[in-house]
PDB file of C-alpha atoms in Angstrom:
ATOM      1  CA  UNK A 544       6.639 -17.480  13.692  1.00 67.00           C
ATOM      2  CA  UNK A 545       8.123 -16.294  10.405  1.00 79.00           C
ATOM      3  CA  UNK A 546       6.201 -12.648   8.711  1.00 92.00           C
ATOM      4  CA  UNK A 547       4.970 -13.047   5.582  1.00 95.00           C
ATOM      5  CA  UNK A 548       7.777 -13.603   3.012  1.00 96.00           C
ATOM      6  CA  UNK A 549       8.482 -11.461  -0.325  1.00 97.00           C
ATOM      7  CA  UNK A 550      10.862 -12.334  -3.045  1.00 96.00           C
ATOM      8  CA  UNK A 551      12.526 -10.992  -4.681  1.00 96.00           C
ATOM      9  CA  UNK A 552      13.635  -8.012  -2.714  1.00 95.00           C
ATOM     10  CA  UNK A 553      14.735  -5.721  -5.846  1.00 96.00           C
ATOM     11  CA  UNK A 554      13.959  -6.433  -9.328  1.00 96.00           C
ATOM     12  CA  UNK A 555      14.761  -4.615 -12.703  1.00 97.00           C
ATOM     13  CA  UNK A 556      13.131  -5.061 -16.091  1.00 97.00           C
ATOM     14  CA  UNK A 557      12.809  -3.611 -19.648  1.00 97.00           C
ATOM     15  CA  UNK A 558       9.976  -2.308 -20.913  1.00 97.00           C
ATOM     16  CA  UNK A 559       7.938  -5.363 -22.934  1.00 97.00           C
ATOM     17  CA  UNK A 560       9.254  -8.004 -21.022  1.00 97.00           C
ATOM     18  CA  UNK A 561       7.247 -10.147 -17.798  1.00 97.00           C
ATOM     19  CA  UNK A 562       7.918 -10.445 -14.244  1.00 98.00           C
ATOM     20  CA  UNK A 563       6.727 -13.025 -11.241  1.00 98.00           C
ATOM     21  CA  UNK A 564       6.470 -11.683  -7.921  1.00 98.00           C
ATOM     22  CA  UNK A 565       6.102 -14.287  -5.303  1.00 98.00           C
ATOM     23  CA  UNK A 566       4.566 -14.553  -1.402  1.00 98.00           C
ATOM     24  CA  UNK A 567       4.648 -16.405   1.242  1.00 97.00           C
ATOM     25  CA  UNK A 568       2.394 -15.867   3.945  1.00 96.00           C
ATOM     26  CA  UNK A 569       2.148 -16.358   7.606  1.00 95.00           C
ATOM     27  CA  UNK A 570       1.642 -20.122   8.135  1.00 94.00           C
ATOM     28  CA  UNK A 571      -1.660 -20.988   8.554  1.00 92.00           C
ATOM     29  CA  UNK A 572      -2.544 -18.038   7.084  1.00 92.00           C
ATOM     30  CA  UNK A 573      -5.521 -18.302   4.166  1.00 92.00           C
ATOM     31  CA  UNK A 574      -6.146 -15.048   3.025  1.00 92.00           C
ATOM     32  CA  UNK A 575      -3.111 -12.963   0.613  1.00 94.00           C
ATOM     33  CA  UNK A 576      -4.112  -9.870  -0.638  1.00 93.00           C
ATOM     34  CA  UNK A 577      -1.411  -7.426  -2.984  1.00 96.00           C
ATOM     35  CA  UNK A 578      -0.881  -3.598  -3.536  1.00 95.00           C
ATOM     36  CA  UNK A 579       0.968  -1.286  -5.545  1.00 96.00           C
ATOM     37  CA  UNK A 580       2.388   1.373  -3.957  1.00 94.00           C
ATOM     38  CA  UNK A 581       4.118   4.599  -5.732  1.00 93.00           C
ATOM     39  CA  UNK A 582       4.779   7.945  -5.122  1.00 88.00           C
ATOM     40  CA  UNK A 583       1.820   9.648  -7.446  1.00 86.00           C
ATOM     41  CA  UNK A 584      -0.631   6.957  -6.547  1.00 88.00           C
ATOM     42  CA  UNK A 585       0.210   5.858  -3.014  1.00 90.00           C
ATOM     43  CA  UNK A 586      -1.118   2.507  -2.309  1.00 92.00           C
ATOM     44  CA  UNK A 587      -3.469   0.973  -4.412  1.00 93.00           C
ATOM     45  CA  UNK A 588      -5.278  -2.634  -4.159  1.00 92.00           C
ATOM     46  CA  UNK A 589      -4.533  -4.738  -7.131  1.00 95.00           C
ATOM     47  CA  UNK A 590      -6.266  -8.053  -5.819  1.00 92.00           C
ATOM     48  CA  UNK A 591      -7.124 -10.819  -2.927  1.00 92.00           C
ATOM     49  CA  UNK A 592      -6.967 -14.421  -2.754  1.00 93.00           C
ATOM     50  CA  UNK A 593      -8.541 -16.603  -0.525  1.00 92.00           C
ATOM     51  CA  UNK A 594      -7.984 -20.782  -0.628  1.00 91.00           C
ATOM     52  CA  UNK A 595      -6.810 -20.314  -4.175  1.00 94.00           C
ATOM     53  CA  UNK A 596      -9.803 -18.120  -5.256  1.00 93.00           C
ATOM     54  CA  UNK A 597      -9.860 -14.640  -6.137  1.00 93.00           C
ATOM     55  CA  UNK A 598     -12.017 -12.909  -4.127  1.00 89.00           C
ATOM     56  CA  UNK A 599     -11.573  -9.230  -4.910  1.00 87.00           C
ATOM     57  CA  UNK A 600     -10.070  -7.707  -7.694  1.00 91.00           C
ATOM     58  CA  UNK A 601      -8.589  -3.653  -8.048  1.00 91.00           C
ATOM     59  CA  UNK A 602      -8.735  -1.186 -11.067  1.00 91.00           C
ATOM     60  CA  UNK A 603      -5.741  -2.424 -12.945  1.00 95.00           C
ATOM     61  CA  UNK A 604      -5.558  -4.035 -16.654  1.00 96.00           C
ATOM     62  CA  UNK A 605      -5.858  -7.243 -17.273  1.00 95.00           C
ATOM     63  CA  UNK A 606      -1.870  -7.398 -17.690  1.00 97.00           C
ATOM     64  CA  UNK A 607      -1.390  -7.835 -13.864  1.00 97.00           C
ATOM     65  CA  UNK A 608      -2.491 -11.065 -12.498  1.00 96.00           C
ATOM     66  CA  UNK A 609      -2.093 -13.656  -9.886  1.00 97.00           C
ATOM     67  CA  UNK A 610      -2.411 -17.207  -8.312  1.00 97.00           C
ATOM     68  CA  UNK A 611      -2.831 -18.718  -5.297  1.00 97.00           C
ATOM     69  CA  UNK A 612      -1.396 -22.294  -4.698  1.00 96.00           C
ATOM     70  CA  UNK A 613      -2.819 -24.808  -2.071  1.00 95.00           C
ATOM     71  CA  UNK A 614      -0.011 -24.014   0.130  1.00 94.00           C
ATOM     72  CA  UNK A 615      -1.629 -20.403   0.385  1.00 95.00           C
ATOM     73  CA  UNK A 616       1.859 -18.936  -1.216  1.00 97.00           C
ATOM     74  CA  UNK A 617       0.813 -16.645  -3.842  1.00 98.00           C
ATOM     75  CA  UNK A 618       2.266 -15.074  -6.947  1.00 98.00           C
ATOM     76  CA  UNK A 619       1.118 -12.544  -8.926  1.00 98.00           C
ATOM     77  CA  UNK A 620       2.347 -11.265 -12.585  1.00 98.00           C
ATOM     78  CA  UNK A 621       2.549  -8.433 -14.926  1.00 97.00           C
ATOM     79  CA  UNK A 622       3.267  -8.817 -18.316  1.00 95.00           C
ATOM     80  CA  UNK A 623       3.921  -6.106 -21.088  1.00 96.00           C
ATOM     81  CA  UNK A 624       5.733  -3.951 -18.453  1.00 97.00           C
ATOM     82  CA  UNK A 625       5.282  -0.281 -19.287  1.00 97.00           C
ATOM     83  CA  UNK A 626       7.417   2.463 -17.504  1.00 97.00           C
ATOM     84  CA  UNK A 627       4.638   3.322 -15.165  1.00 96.00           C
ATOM     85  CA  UNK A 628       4.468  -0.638 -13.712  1.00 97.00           C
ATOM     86  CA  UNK A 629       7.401   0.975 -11.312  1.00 97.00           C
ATOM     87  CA  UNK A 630       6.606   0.448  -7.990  1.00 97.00           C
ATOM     88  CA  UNK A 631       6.506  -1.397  -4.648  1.00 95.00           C
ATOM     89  CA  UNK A 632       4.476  -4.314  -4.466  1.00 97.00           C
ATOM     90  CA  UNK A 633       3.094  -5.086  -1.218  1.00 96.00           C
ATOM     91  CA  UNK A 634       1.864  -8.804   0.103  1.00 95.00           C
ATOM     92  CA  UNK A 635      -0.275  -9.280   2.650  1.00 93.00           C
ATOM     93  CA  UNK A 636      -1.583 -12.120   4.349  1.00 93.00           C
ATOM     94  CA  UNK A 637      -4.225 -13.061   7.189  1.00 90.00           C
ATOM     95  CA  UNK A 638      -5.513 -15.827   8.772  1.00 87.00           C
ATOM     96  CA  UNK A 639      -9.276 -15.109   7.183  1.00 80.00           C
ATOM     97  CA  UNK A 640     -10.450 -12.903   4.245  1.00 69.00           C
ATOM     98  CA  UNK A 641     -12.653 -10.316   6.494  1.00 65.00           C
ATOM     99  CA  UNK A 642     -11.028  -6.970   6.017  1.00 63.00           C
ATOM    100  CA  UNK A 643     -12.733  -5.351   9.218  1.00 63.00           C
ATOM    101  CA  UNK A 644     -11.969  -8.099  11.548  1.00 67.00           C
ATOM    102  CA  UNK A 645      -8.363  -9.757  10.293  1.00 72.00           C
ATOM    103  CA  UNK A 646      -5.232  -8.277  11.051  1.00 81.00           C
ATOM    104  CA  UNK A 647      -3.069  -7.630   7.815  1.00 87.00           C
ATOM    105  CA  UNK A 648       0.424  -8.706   8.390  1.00 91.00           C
ATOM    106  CA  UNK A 649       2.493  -6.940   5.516  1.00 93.00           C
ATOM    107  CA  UNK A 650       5.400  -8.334   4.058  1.00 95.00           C
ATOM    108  CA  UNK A 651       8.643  -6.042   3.358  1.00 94.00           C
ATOM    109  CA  UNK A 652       7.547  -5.585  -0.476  1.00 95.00           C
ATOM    110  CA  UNK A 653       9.320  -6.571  -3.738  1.00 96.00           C
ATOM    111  CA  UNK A 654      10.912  -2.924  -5.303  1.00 96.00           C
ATOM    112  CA  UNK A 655      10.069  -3.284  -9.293  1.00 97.00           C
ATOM    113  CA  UNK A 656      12.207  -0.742 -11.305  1.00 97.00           C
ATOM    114  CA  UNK A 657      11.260  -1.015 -15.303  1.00 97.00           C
ATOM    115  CA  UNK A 658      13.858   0.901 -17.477  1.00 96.00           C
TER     116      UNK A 658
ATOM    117  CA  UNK B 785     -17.726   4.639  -2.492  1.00 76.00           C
ATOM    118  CA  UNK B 786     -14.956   5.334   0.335  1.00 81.00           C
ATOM    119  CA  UNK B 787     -12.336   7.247   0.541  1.00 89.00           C
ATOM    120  CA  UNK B 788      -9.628   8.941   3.069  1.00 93.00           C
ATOM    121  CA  UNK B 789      -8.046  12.288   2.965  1.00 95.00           C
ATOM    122  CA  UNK B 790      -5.184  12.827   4.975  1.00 96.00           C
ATOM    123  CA  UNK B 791      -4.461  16.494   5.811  1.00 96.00           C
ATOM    124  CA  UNK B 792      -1.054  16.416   5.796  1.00 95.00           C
ATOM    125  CA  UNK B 793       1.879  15.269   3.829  1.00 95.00           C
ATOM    126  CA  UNK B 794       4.653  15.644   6.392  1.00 97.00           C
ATOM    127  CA  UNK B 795       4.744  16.255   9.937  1.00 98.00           C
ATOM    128  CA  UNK B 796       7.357  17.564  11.834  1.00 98.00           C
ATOM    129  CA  UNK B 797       7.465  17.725  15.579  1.00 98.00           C
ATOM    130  CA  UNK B 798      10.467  17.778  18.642  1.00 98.00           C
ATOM    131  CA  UNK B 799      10.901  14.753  20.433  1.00 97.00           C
ATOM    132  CA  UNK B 800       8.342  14.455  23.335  1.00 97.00           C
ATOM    133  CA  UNK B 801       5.906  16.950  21.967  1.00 98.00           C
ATOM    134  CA  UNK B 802       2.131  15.557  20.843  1.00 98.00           C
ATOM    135  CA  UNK B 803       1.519  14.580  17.893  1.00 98.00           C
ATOM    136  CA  UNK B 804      -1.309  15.170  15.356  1.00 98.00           C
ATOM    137  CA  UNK B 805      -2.067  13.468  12.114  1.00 98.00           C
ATOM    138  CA  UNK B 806      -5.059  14.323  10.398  1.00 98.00           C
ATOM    139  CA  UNK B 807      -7.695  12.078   8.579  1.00 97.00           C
ATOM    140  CA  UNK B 808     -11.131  12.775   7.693  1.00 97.00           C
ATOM    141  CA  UNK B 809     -13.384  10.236   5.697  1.00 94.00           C
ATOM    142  CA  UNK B 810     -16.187   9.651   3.367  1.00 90.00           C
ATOM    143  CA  UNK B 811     -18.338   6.442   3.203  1.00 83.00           C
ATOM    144  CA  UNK B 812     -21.724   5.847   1.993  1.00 76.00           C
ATOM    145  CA  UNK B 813     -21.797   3.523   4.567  1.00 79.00           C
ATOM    146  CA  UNK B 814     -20.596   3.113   8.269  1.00 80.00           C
ATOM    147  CA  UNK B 815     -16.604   2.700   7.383  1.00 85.00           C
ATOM    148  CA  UNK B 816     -13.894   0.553   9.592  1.00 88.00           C
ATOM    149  CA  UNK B 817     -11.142   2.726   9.775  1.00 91.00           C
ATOM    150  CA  UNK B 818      -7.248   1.896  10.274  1.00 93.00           C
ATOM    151  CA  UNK B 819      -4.255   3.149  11.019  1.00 96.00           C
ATOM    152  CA  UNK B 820      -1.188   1.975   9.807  1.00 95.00           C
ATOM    153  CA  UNK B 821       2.356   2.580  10.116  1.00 96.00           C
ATOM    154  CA  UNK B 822       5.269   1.771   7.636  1.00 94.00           C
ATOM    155  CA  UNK B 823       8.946   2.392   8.981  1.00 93.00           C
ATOM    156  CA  UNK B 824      11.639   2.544   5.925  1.00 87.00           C
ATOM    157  CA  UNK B 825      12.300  -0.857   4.159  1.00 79.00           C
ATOM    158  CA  UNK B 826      10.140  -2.335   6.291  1.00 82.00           C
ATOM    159  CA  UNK B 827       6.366  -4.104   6.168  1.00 85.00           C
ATOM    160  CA  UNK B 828       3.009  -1.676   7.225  1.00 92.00           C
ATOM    161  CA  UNK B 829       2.490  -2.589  10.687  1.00 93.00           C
ATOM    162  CA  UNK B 830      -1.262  -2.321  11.780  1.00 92.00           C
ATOM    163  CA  UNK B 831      -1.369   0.966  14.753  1.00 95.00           C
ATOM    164  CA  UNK B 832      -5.018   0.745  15.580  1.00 94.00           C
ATOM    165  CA  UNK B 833      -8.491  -0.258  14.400  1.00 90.00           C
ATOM    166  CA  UNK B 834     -12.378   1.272  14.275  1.00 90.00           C
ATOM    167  CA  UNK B 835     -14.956  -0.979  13.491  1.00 81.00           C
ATOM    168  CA  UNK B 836     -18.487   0.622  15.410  1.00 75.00           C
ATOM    169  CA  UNK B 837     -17.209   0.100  18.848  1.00 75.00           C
ATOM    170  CA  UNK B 838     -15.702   2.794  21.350  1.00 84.00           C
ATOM    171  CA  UNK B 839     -15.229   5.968  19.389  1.00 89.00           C
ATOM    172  CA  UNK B 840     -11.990   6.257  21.208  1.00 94.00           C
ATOM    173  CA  UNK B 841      -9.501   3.481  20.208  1.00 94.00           C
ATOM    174  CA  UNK B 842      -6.016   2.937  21.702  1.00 95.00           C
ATOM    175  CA  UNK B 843      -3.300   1.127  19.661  1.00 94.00           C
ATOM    176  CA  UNK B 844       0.216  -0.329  20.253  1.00 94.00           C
ATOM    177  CA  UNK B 845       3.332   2.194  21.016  1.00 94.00           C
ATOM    178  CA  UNK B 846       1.208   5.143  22.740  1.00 96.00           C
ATOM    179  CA  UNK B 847      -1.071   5.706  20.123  1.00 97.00           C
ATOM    180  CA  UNK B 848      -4.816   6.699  20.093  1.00 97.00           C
ATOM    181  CA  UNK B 849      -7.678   7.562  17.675  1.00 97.00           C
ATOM    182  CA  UNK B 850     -10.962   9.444  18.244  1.00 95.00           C
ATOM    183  CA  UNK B 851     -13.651   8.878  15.677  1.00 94.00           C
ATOM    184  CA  UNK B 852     -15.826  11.365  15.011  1.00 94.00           C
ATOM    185  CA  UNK B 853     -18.787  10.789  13.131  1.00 91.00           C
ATOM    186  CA  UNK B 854     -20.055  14.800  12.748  1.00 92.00           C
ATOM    187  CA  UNK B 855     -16.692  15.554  11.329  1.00 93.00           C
ATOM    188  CA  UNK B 856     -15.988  12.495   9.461  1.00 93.00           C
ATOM    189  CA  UNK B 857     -12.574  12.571  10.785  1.00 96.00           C
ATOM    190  CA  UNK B 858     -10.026   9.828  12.235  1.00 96.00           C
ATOM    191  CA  UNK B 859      -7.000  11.383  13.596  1.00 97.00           C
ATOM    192  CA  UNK B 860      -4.068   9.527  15.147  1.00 98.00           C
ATOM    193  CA  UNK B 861      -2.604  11.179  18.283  1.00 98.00           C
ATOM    194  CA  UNK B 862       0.034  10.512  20.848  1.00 98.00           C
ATOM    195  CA  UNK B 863       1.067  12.433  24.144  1.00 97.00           C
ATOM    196  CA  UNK B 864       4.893  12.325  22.980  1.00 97.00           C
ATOM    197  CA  UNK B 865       6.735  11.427  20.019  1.00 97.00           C
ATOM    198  CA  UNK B 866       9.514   9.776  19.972  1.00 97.00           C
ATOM    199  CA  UNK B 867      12.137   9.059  17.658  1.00 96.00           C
ATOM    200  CA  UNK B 868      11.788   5.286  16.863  1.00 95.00           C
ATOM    201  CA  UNK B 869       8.094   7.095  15.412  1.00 97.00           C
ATOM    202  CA  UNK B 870       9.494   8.449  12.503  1.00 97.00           C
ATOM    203  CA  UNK B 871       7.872   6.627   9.557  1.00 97.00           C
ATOM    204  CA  UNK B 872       5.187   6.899   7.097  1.00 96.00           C
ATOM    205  CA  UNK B 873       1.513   6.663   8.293  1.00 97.00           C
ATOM    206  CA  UNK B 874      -1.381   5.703   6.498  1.00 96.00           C
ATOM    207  CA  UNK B 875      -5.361   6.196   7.393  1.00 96.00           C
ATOM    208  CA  UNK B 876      -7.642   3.228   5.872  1.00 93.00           C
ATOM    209  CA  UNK B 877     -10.861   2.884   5.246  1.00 90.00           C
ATOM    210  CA  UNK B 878     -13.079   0.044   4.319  1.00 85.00           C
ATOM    211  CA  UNK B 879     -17.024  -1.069   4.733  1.00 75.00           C
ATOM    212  CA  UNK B 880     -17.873  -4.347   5.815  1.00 65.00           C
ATOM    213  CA  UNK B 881     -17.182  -8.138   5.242  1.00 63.00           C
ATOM    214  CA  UNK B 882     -14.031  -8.646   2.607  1.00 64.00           C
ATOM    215  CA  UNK B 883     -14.085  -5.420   0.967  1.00 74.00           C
ATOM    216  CA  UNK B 884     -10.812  -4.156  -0.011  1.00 80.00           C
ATOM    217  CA  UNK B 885      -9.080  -1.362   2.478  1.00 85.00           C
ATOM    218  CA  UNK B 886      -8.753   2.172   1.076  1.00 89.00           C
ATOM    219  CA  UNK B 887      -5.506   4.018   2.039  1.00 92.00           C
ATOM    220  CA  UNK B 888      -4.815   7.201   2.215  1.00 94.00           C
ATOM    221  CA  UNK B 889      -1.662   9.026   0.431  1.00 94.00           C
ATOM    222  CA  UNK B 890       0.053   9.002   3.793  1.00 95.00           C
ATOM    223  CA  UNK B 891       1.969  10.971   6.356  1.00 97.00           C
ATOM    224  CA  UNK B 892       5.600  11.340   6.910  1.00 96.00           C
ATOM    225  CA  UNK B 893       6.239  11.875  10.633  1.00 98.00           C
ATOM    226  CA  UNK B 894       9.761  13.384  11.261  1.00 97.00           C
ATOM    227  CA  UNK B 895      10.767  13.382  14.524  1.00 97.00           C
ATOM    228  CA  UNK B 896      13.580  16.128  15.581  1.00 96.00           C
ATOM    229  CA  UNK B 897      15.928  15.512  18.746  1.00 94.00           C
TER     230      UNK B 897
END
């Protein structure tokens, strides 16, 4: 069974400009949830979807967002990047949207440098 | 509102010594607590789980977790580390239902030969 799927793998941007993130979960699975993880901060819950809703959403400006498609993939989107949208953003998918009794399976991350 | 607290940023032990990483809590409610690990380029891998059951919980790879409710604490232990355990290891918290999880800042476990 394939892990949950992250692409890209690296990705570099100005300052100003957009960026897409995508994931793929664990087939079958419903439930994709994202974080940003940096040094300062550590990991940090931007927000979860569950069949194509959002059902939870972080602390973060209105400049991050995200989908869900009826596949269950998942994409979510900053735009305006400032200096400080540096990080690496975790996926994570699981078969239901209960936090206490799903496993999270994490994907490897997408590494988002903004220059 | 939850939160973790892990004691330590870095932990360094000898191969085949215990090892101790420290977590206490706070939770205005009764928490689930997690551990998770995350090994370099690589996913966070879900170690163990407390969610009201057993207050001690054993997890994959030799791991184990007491909770303690007078202390507020979670800490991960194992009998002896080994090397393939160097990694980066994170306590969560969370409440009930779908509420998001709450990490901690994490531990870095460096294992020496």
């Amino acid at each position: 069974k394939a892990g949950v799927t992250q692409t890209p793998r690296y990705l570099i941007k100005t300052r100003g400009q957009q960026v897409t993130l995508s994931c793929s979960p664990i087939s079958g699975h419903r439930s994709v949830s994202w974080y940003q993880q940096t040094p300062g901060q550590g990991l940090q819950f931007l927000f979860e979807y569950f069949s194509e809703t959002q059902r939870n959403k972080g602390n973060f400006p209105g400049r991050f967002s995200g989908r869900q498609f009826s596949n269950s993939r998942s994409e979510m989107n900053v735009s305006t990047l400032e200096l400080g949208d540096s990080a690496l953003y975790l996926c994570a998918s699981s078969l239901d949207s209960s936090t206490v009794n799903e496993k999270l399976f994490f994907g490897s991350g997408t590494q988002l440098s903004v220059l | 509102a939850q939160s973790v607290t892990q004691l330590d940023s870095h932990v360094s032990v000898s191969e085949g010594t215990p090892v101790l990483l420290r977590c206490n809590y706070s939770s205005s409610y009764s928490p689930s607590l997690f551990w998770y690990v995350q090994h370099p380029n690589k996913g966070l891998q879900l170690l163990l789980k407390y969610t009201s059951a057993a207050t001690l919980v054993k997890g994959i790879n030799g791991f184990e977790a007491e909770f303690k409710k007078s202390e507020t604490s979670f800490h991960l232990t194992k009998p002896s580390a080994h090397m393939s355990d160097a990694a980066e290891y994170f306590c969560v918290v969370t409440r009930s239902g779908n509420t998001p999880l709450v990490f901690g800042k994490g531990t870095r476990l460096s294992v020496i030969a």
